[in-house]
Amino acid sequence: MSISQPDLPVLRPRIVVMGGGTGLSVMLRGLKKKPLDITAIVTVADDGGSSGILRDELKMPPPGDIRNVLTALADVEPLMSDMLKYRFQKGEGLAGHSLGNLILAAMTDISGDFVTAVRELSRVFAVRGEVLPAAEQAVILHAEMEDGEIVTGESKIPEAGKRIKRIFLEPDHVEPLPEAVQAIQQADAILIGPGSLYTSLLPNLLVPKLADAILASNALRLFICNVMTQPGETDNYAVSDHLNAIYEHVGHRLFDYVLVNNEPIPLRVQKRYAEQGAKPVKLDQDEVEAMGYRIIADKMVMYGTYLRHDAEMLSHHIYEQVKKHILSKG
């Protein structure tokens, strides 16, 4: 019989979560139920759909990933959450836009800048934590493929259907939001993932001062690996391939722990994903441990229309590791 760790002191542990896309939002829905002080740092490389249109026409950072995170952390009625996610199906100029994106665009125009808009909307929707864009400006994401072709645009990279050699940002020395750097410096734990490796996670780590702040931090550093490969980005990738890609871009080993799913995916689910070119990410434990990472493996998936991380199980493991880390420091 295991003995649970004692509760933490009154002070709430400060955690920074970095990424973008659906996976990050799913995890945050679990973490916000824990006694944690959460800061989410969200990529500004999105250029597709509603976000891409607003980014181009209004010269603002893309709001989509920020909207998803705000919705995940908001303490509002389900109807209000559904309203933020609502996407117009018809109407000239409206079709394809989500209401949350339009509200963020309006608030940006009213307040004068995107960061203030996010902060004000966080207050209005009683967001449990702080949501910060990685930078005050949108960035353009480029990928160099293994055959030498350069593909430009976050939404275009997976569509190229080629193996990615590296990604890089334009501008290449984009300045991070100072509050984002400060949050990393003050964090008790830093989480990266889950999310699209090349188009959601690495764009944050390629902002130079953000990666430097993570390297200089004494915080517990965790990588949450995706459950399934992503067509056009991580075809046939094992867990170690995800970690190698990050190492090759940053030049350092960033993480202490890797959280992975070890629950076999039912064949009926695998077949459905195989039709889209995706398959389970293989846990190559020996390779990962040889690279110096410690592994936390458990059943971390839920099955519905889509396969998702189990937010409750994931947040449980994260919170337990944060407790151990803080208690070990005395």
PDB file of C-alpha atoms in Angstrom, residues 53-247:
ATOM      1  CA  ILE A  53      -7.662  35.714 -41.704  1.00  0.00           C
ATOM      2  CA  LEU A  54      -7.746  37.939 -38.609  1.00  0.00           C
ATOM      3  CA  ARG A  55      -3.966  37.872 -38.379  1.00  0.00           C
ATOM      4  CA  ASP A  56      -3.586  39.044 -41.992  1.00  0.00           C
ATOM      5  CA  GLU A  57      -6.442  41.562 -42.143  1.00  0.00           C
ATOM      6  CA  LEU A  58      -6.081  43.137 -38.683  1.00  0.00           C
ATOM      7  CA  LYS A  59      -2.299  42.737 -38.262  1.00  0.00           C
ATOM      8  CA  MET A  60      -2.723  41.072 -34.874  1.00  0.00           C
ATOM      9  CA  PRO A  61      -1.331  37.869 -33.369  1.00  0.00           C
ATOM     10  CA  PRO A  62      -3.467  34.823 -34.204  1.00  0.00           C
ATOM     11  CA  PRO A  63      -6.205  34.422 -31.582  1.00  0.00           C
ATOM     12  CA  GLY A  64      -7.231  30.768 -32.070  1.00  0.00           C
ATOM     13  CA  ASP A  65      -4.885  28.951 -29.686  1.00  0.00           C
ATOM     14  CA  ILE A  66      -5.245  31.731 -27.114  1.00  0.00           C
ATOM     15  CA  ARG A  67      -9.040  31.423 -27.351  1.00  0.00           C
ATOM     16  CA  ASN A  68      -8.862  27.654 -26.803  1.00  0.00           C
ATOM     17  CA  VAL A  69      -6.725  28.097 -23.692  1.00  0.00           C
ATOM     18  CA  LEU A  70      -8.938  30.874 -22.305  1.00  0.00           C
ATOM     19  CA  THR A  71     -11.971  28.636 -22.794  1.00  0.00           C
ATOM     20  CA  ALA A  72     -10.236  25.694 -21.090  1.00  0.00           C
ATOM     21  CA  LEU A  73      -9.301  27.777 -18.041  1.00  0.00           C
ATOM     22  CA  ALA A  74     -12.477  29.848 -17.843  1.00  0.00           C
ATOM     23  CA  ASP A  75     -14.736  29.392 -14.834  1.00  0.00           C
ATOM     24  CA  VAL A  76     -18.007  29.919 -16.679  1.00  0.00           C
ATOM     25  CA  GLU A  77     -21.197  28.044 -17.432  1.00  0.00           C
ATOM     26  CA  PRO A  78     -20.995  25.440 -20.243  1.00  0.00           C
ATOM     27  CA  LEU A  79     -23.237  27.598 -22.436  1.00  0.00           C
ATOM     28  CA  MET A  80     -20.763  30.472 -22.237  1.00  0.00           C
ATOM     29  CA  SER A  81     -17.911  28.131 -23.111  1.00  0.00           C
ATOM     30  CA  ASP A  82     -19.867  26.827 -26.096  1.00  0.00           C
ATOM     31  CA  MET A  83     -20.516  30.411 -27.178  1.00  0.00           C
ATOM     32  CA  LEU A  84     -16.790  31.226 -27.235  1.00  0.00           C
ATOM     33  CA  LYS A  85     -16.149  28.131 -29.361  1.00  0.00           C
ATOM     34  CA  TYR A  86     -19.120  28.744 -31.668  1.00  0.00           C
ATOM     35  CA  ARG A  87     -18.105  28.895 -35.332  1.00  0.00           C
ATOM     36  CA  PHE A  88     -20.341  30.666 -37.857  1.00  0.00           C
ATOM     37  CA  GLN A  89     -21.449  28.367 -40.661  1.00  0.00           C
ATOM     38  CA  LYS A  90     -22.789  31.015 -43.030  1.00  0.00           C
ATOM     39  CA  GLY A  91     -22.763  34.730 -43.642  1.00  0.00           C
ATOM     40  CA  GLU A  92     -20.488  36.609 -45.996  1.00  0.00           C
ATOM     41  CA  GLY A  93     -17.334  37.480 -44.104  1.00  0.00           C
ATOM     42  CA  LEU A  94     -18.531  35.576 -41.024  1.00  0.00           C
ATOM     43  CA  ALA A  95     -18.493  31.960 -42.198  1.00  0.00           C
ATOM     44  CA  GLY A  96     -15.573  30.087 -40.650  1.00  0.00           C
ATOM     45  CA  HIS A  97     -14.921  32.573 -37.847  1.00  0.00           C
ATOM     46  CA  SER A  98     -15.338  31.563 -34.221  1.00  0.00           C
ATOM     47  CA  LEU A  99     -17.096  34.030 -31.935  1.00  0.00           C
ATOM     48  CA  GLY A 100     -14.217  33.858 -29.437  1.00  0.00           C
ATOM     49  CA  ASN A 101     -11.736  34.912 -32.114  1.00  0.00           C
ATOM     50  CA  LEU A 102     -13.919  37.876 -33.074  1.00  0.00           C
ATOM     51  CA  ILE A 103     -14.277  38.947 -29.441  1.00  0.00           C
ATOM     52  CA  LEU A 104     -10.487  38.854 -29.031  1.00  0.00           C
ATOM     53  CA  ALA A 105     -10.088  40.884 -32.231  1.00  0.00           C
ATOM     54  CA  ALA A 106     -12.609  43.464 -30.979  1.00  0.00           C
ATOM     55  CA  MET A 107     -10.967  43.664 -27.560  1.00  0.00           C
ATOM     56  CA  THR A 108      -7.563  44.151 -29.219  1.00  0.00           C
ATOM     57  CA  ASP A 109      -8.945  47.090 -31.187  1.00  0.00           C
ATOM     58  CA  ILE A 110     -10.615  48.583 -28.093  1.00  0.00           C
ATOM     59  CA  SER A 111      -7.661  48.174 -25.733  1.00  0.00           C
ATOM     60  CA  GLY A 112      -4.967  48.973 -28.276  1.00  0.00           C
ATOM     61  CA  ASP A 113      -2.893  45.805 -27.972  1.00  0.00           C
ATOM     62  CA  PHE A 114      -3.333  42.046 -27.969  1.00  0.00           C
ATOM     63  CA  VAL A 115      -1.774  41.347 -24.565  1.00  0.00           C
ATOM     64  CA  THR A 116      -4.147  43.751 -22.820  1.00  0.00           C
ATOM     65  CA  ALA A 117      -7.052  42.213 -24.726  1.00  0.00           C
ATOM     66  CA  VAL A 118      -6.154  38.731 -23.484  1.00  0.00           C
ATOM     67  CA  ARG A 119      -5.765  40.009 -19.924  1.00  0.00           C
ATOM     68  CA  GLU A 120      -9.132  41.806 -19.975  1.00  0.00           C
ATOM     69  CA  LEU A 121     -10.933  38.849 -21.494  1.00  0.00           C
ATOM     70  CA  SER A 122      -9.353  36.599 -18.834  1.00  0.00           C
ATOM     71  CA  ARG A 123     -10.896  38.848 -16.187  1.00  0.00           C
ATOM     72  CA  VAL A 124     -14.312  38.886 -17.844  1.00  0.00           C
ATOM     73  CA  PHE A 125     -14.425  35.098 -18.125  1.00  0.00           C
ATOM     74  CA  ALA A 126     -12.949  34.397 -14.673  1.00  0.00           C
ATOM     75  CA  VAL A 127      -9.969  32.508 -16.073  1.00  0.00           C
ATOM     76  CA  ARG A 128      -8.186  30.363 -13.491  1.00  0.00           C
ATOM     77  CA  GLY A 129      -4.633  31.387 -14.214  1.00  0.00           C
ATOM     78  CA  GLU A 130      -2.824  33.687 -16.605  1.00  0.00           C
ATOM     79  CA  VAL A 131      -2.727  33.293 -20.376  1.00  0.00           C
ATOM     80  CA  LEU A 132       0.144  34.899 -22.289  1.00  0.00           C
ATOM     81  CA  PRO A 133       1.112  34.886 -25.947  1.00  0.00           C
ATOM     82  CA  ALA A 134       4.735  33.815 -26.403  1.00  0.00           C
ATOM     83  CA  ALA A 135       5.413  37.153 -28.134  1.00  0.00           C
ATOM     84  CA  GLU A 136       3.555  40.390 -28.835  1.00  0.00           C
ATOM     85  CA  GLN A 137       3.801  39.854 -32.582  1.00  0.00           C
ATOM     86  CA  ALA A 138       2.787  37.039 -34.874  1.00  0.00           C
ATOM     87  CA  VAL A 139       5.634  34.946 -36.247  1.00  0.00           C
ATOM     88  CA  ILE A 140       5.962  33.160 -39.564  1.00  0.00           C
ATOM     89  CA  LEU A 141       6.931  29.508 -39.300  1.00  0.00           C
ATOM     90  CA  HIS A 142       9.177  27.917 -41.943  1.00  0.00           C
ATOM     91  CA  ALA A 143      10.162  24.273 -42.311  1.00  0.00           C
ATOM     92  CA  GLU A 144      13.140  22.860 -44.168  1.00  0.00           C
ATOM     93  CA  MET A 145      12.286  19.391 -45.421  1.00  0.00           C
ATOM     94  CA  GLU A 146      14.825  16.597 -45.723  1.00  0.00           C
ATOM     95  CA  ASP A 147      14.880  17.082 -49.507  1.00  0.00           C
ATOM     96  CA  GLY A 148      15.826  20.744 -49.013  1.00  0.00           C
ATOM     97  CA  GLU A 149      12.453  22.291 -49.851  1.00  0.00           C
ATOM     98  CA  ILE A 150      11.395  25.230 -47.658  1.00  0.00           C
ATOM     99  CA  VAL A 151       7.697  25.275 -46.741  1.00  0.00           C
ATOM    100  CA  THR A 152       6.281  28.484 -45.270  1.00  0.00           C
ATOM    101  CA  GLY A 153       3.283  28.706 -42.962  1.00  0.00           C
ATOM    102  CA  GLU A 154       2.171  26.720 -39.918  1.00  0.00           C
ATOM    103  CA  SER A 155      -0.895  25.379 -41.722  1.00  0.00           C
ATOM    104  CA  LYS A 156       1.066  24.424 -44.853  1.00  0.00           C
ATOM    105  CA  ILE A 157       3.850  22.414 -43.176  1.00  0.00           C
ATOM    106  CA  PRO A 158       1.855  19.245 -42.393  1.00  0.00           C
ATOM    107  CA  GLU A 159       0.285  19.362 -45.852  1.00  0.00           C
ATOM    108  CA  ALA A 160       3.682  19.045 -47.569  1.00  0.00           C
ATOM    109  CA  GLY A 161       3.747  15.312 -46.818  1.00  0.00           C
ATOM    110  CA  LYS A 162       7.520  15.258 -46.375  1.00  0.00           C
ATOM    111  CA  ARG A 163       9.806  14.492 -43.457  1.00  0.00           C
ATOM    112  CA  ILE A 164      10.790  17.663 -41.603  1.00  0.00           C
ATOM    113  CA  LYS A 165      14.462  18.376 -41.048  1.00  0.00           C
ATOM    114  CA  ARG A 166      14.090  21.581 -39.031  1.00  0.00           C
ATOM    115  CA  ILE A 167      11.794  24.520 -38.466  1.00  0.00           C
ATOM    116  CA  PHE A 168      12.709  28.164 -37.979  1.00  0.00           C
ATOM    117  CA  LEU A 169      10.970  31.448 -37.254  1.00  0.00           C
ATOM    118  CA  GLU A 170      10.692  34.751 -39.069  1.00  0.00           C
ATOM    119  CA  PRO A 171      11.846  37.049 -37.574  1.00  0.00           C
ATOM    120  CA  ASP A 172      14.549  34.783 -36.183  1.00  0.00           C
ATOM    121  CA  HIS A 173      15.203  36.905 -33.087  1.00  0.00           C
ATOM    122  CA  VAL A 174      11.627  37.584 -32.044  1.00  0.00           C
ATOM    123  CA  GLU A 175      11.402  39.107 -28.575  1.00  0.00           C
ATOM    124  CA  PRO A 176       9.325  37.131 -26.079  1.00  0.00           C
ATOM    125  CA  LEU A 177       6.722  38.761 -23.916  1.00  0.00           C
ATOM    126  CA  PRO A 178       8.609  39.899 -20.767  1.00  0.00           C
ATOM    127  CA  GLU A 179       5.838  38.495 -18.553  1.00  0.00           C
ATOM    128  CA  ALA A 180       6.375  35.085 -20.165  1.00  0.00           C
ATOM    129  CA  VAL A 181      10.079  35.108 -19.320  1.00  0.00           C
ATOM    130  CA  GLN A 182       9.308  36.218 -15.774  1.00  0.00           C
ATOM    131  CA  ALA A 183       6.737  33.433 -15.342  1.00  0.00           C
ATOM    132  CA  ILE A 184       9.341  30.833 -16.366  1.00  0.00           C
ATOM    133  CA  GLN A 185      11.914  32.307 -13.991  1.00  0.00           C
ATOM    134  CA  GLN A 186       9.464  32.105 -11.076  1.00  0.00           C
ATOM    135  CA  ALA A 187       8.010  28.689 -11.893  1.00  0.00           C
ATOM    136  CA  ASP A 188       8.137  25.620  -9.660  1.00  0.00           C
ATOM    137  CA  ALA A 189       7.393  23.439 -12.684  1.00  0.00           C
ATOM    138  CA  ILE A 190       7.475  23.881 -16.475  1.00  0.00           C
ATOM    139  CA  LEU A 191       5.344  21.678 -18.737  1.00  0.00           C
ATOM    140  CA  ILE A 192       5.686  21.385 -22.496  1.00  0.00           C
ATOM    141  CA  GLY A 193       3.083  19.521 -24.517  1.00  0.00           C
ATOM    142  CA  PRO A 194       0.959  17.831 -25.533  1.00  0.00           C
ATOM    143  CA  GLY A 195       0.515  19.276 -28.997  1.00  0.00           C
ATOM    144  CA  SER A 196       1.807  19.312 -32.551  1.00  0.00           C
ATOM    145  CA  LEU A 197       5.569  18.931 -32.176  1.00  0.00           C
ATOM    146  CA  TYR A 198       6.748  21.139 -35.033  1.00  0.00           C
ATOM    147  CA  THR A 199       3.882  23.624 -35.299  1.00  0.00           C
ATOM    148  CA  SER A 200       2.728  24.128 -31.687  1.00  0.00           C
ATOM    149  CA  LEU A 201       5.547  23.157 -29.305  1.00  0.00           C
ATOM    150  CA  LEU A 202       8.808  24.013 -31.044  1.00  0.00           C
ATOM    151  CA  PRO A 203       7.731  27.531 -32.140  1.00  0.00           C
ATOM    152  CA  ASN A 204       7.683  28.511 -28.442  1.00  0.00           C
ATOM    153  CA  LEU A 205      11.080  26.942 -27.786  1.00  0.00           C
ATOM    154  CA  LEU A 206      12.608  28.721 -30.778  1.00  0.00           C
ATOM    155  CA  VAL A 207      11.918  32.101 -29.180  1.00  0.00           C
ATOM    156  CA  PRO A 208      15.510  32.448 -27.908  1.00  0.00           C
ATOM    157  CA  LYS A 209      14.968  33.985 -24.481  1.00  0.00           C
ATOM    158  CA  LEU A 210      12.186  31.540 -23.622  1.00  0.00           C
ATOM    159  CA  ALA A 211      14.427  28.531 -24.181  1.00  0.00           C
ATOM    160  CA  ASP A 212      17.262  30.252 -22.277  1.00  0.00           C
ATOM    161  CA  ALA A 213      14.942  30.909 -19.327  1.00  0.00           C
ATOM    162  CA  ILE A 214      13.878  27.242 -19.241  1.00  0.00           C
ATOM    163  CA  LEU A 215      17.522  26.085 -19.318  1.00  0.00           C
ATOM    164  CA  ALA A 216      18.438  28.447 -16.470  1.00  0.00           C
ATOM    165  CA  SER A 217      15.466  27.399 -14.340  1.00  0.00           C
ATOM    166  CA  ASN A 218      15.633  25.141 -11.289  1.00  0.00           C
ATOM    167  CA  ALA A 219      11.995  24.187 -11.842  1.00  0.00           C
ATOM    168  CA  LEU A 220      10.815  20.648 -12.443  1.00  0.00           C
ATOM    169  CA  ARG A 221      10.644  20.255 -16.223  1.00  0.00           C
ATOM    170  CA  LEU A 222       8.219  17.823 -17.818  1.00  0.00           C
ATOM    171  CA  PHE A 223       7.461  16.827 -21.398  1.00  0.00           C
ATOM    172  CA  ILE A 224       4.014  15.391 -22.122  1.00  0.00           C
ATOM    173  CA  CYS A 225       4.299  13.240 -25.210  1.00  0.00           C
ATOM    174  CA  ASN A 226       1.505  12.869 -27.735  1.00  0.00           C
ATOM    175  CA  VAL A 227      -0.410   9.595 -27.792  1.00  0.00           C
ATOM    176  CA  MET A 228      -0.672   9.380 -31.599  1.00  0.00           C
ATOM    177  CA  THR A 229       1.636  10.412 -34.407  1.00  0.00           C
ATOM    178  CA  GLN A 230       0.569  13.374 -36.537  1.00  0.00           C
ATOM    179  CA  PRO A 231       0.494  12.955 -40.324  1.00  0.00           C
ATOM    180  CA  GLY A 232       2.911  15.323 -42.043  1.00  0.00           C
ATOM    181  CA  GLU A 233       4.769  16.090 -38.812  1.00  0.00           C
ATOM    182  CA  THR A 234       5.677  13.020 -36.772  1.00  0.00           C
ATOM    183  CA  ASP A 235       5.013  10.059 -39.065  1.00  0.00           C
ATOM    184  CA  ASN A 236       6.383   6.858 -37.458  1.00  0.00           C
ATOM    185  CA  TYR A 237       7.894   8.812 -34.545  1.00  0.00           C
ATOM    186  CA  ALA A 238       8.596   7.034 -31.261  1.00  0.00           C
ATOM    187  CA  VAL A 239       8.854   8.905 -27.957  1.00  0.00           C
ATOM    188  CA  SER A 240      12.632   9.269 -28.410  1.00  0.00           C
ATOM    189  CA  ASP A 241      12.137  10.883 -31.835  1.00  0.00           C
ATOM    190  CA  HIS A 242      10.045  13.651 -30.253  1.00  0.00           C
ATOM    191  CA  LEU A 243      12.767  14.273 -27.672  1.00  0.00           C
ATOM    192  CA  ASN A 244      15.534  14.177 -30.290  1.00  0.00           C
ATOM    193  CA  ALA A 245      13.724  16.758 -32.428  1.00  0.00           C
ATOM    194  CA  ILE A 246      13.529  19.146 -29.477  1.00  0.00           C
ATOM    195  CA  TYR A 247      17.176  18.545 -28.572  1.00  0.00           C
TER     196      TYR A 247
END
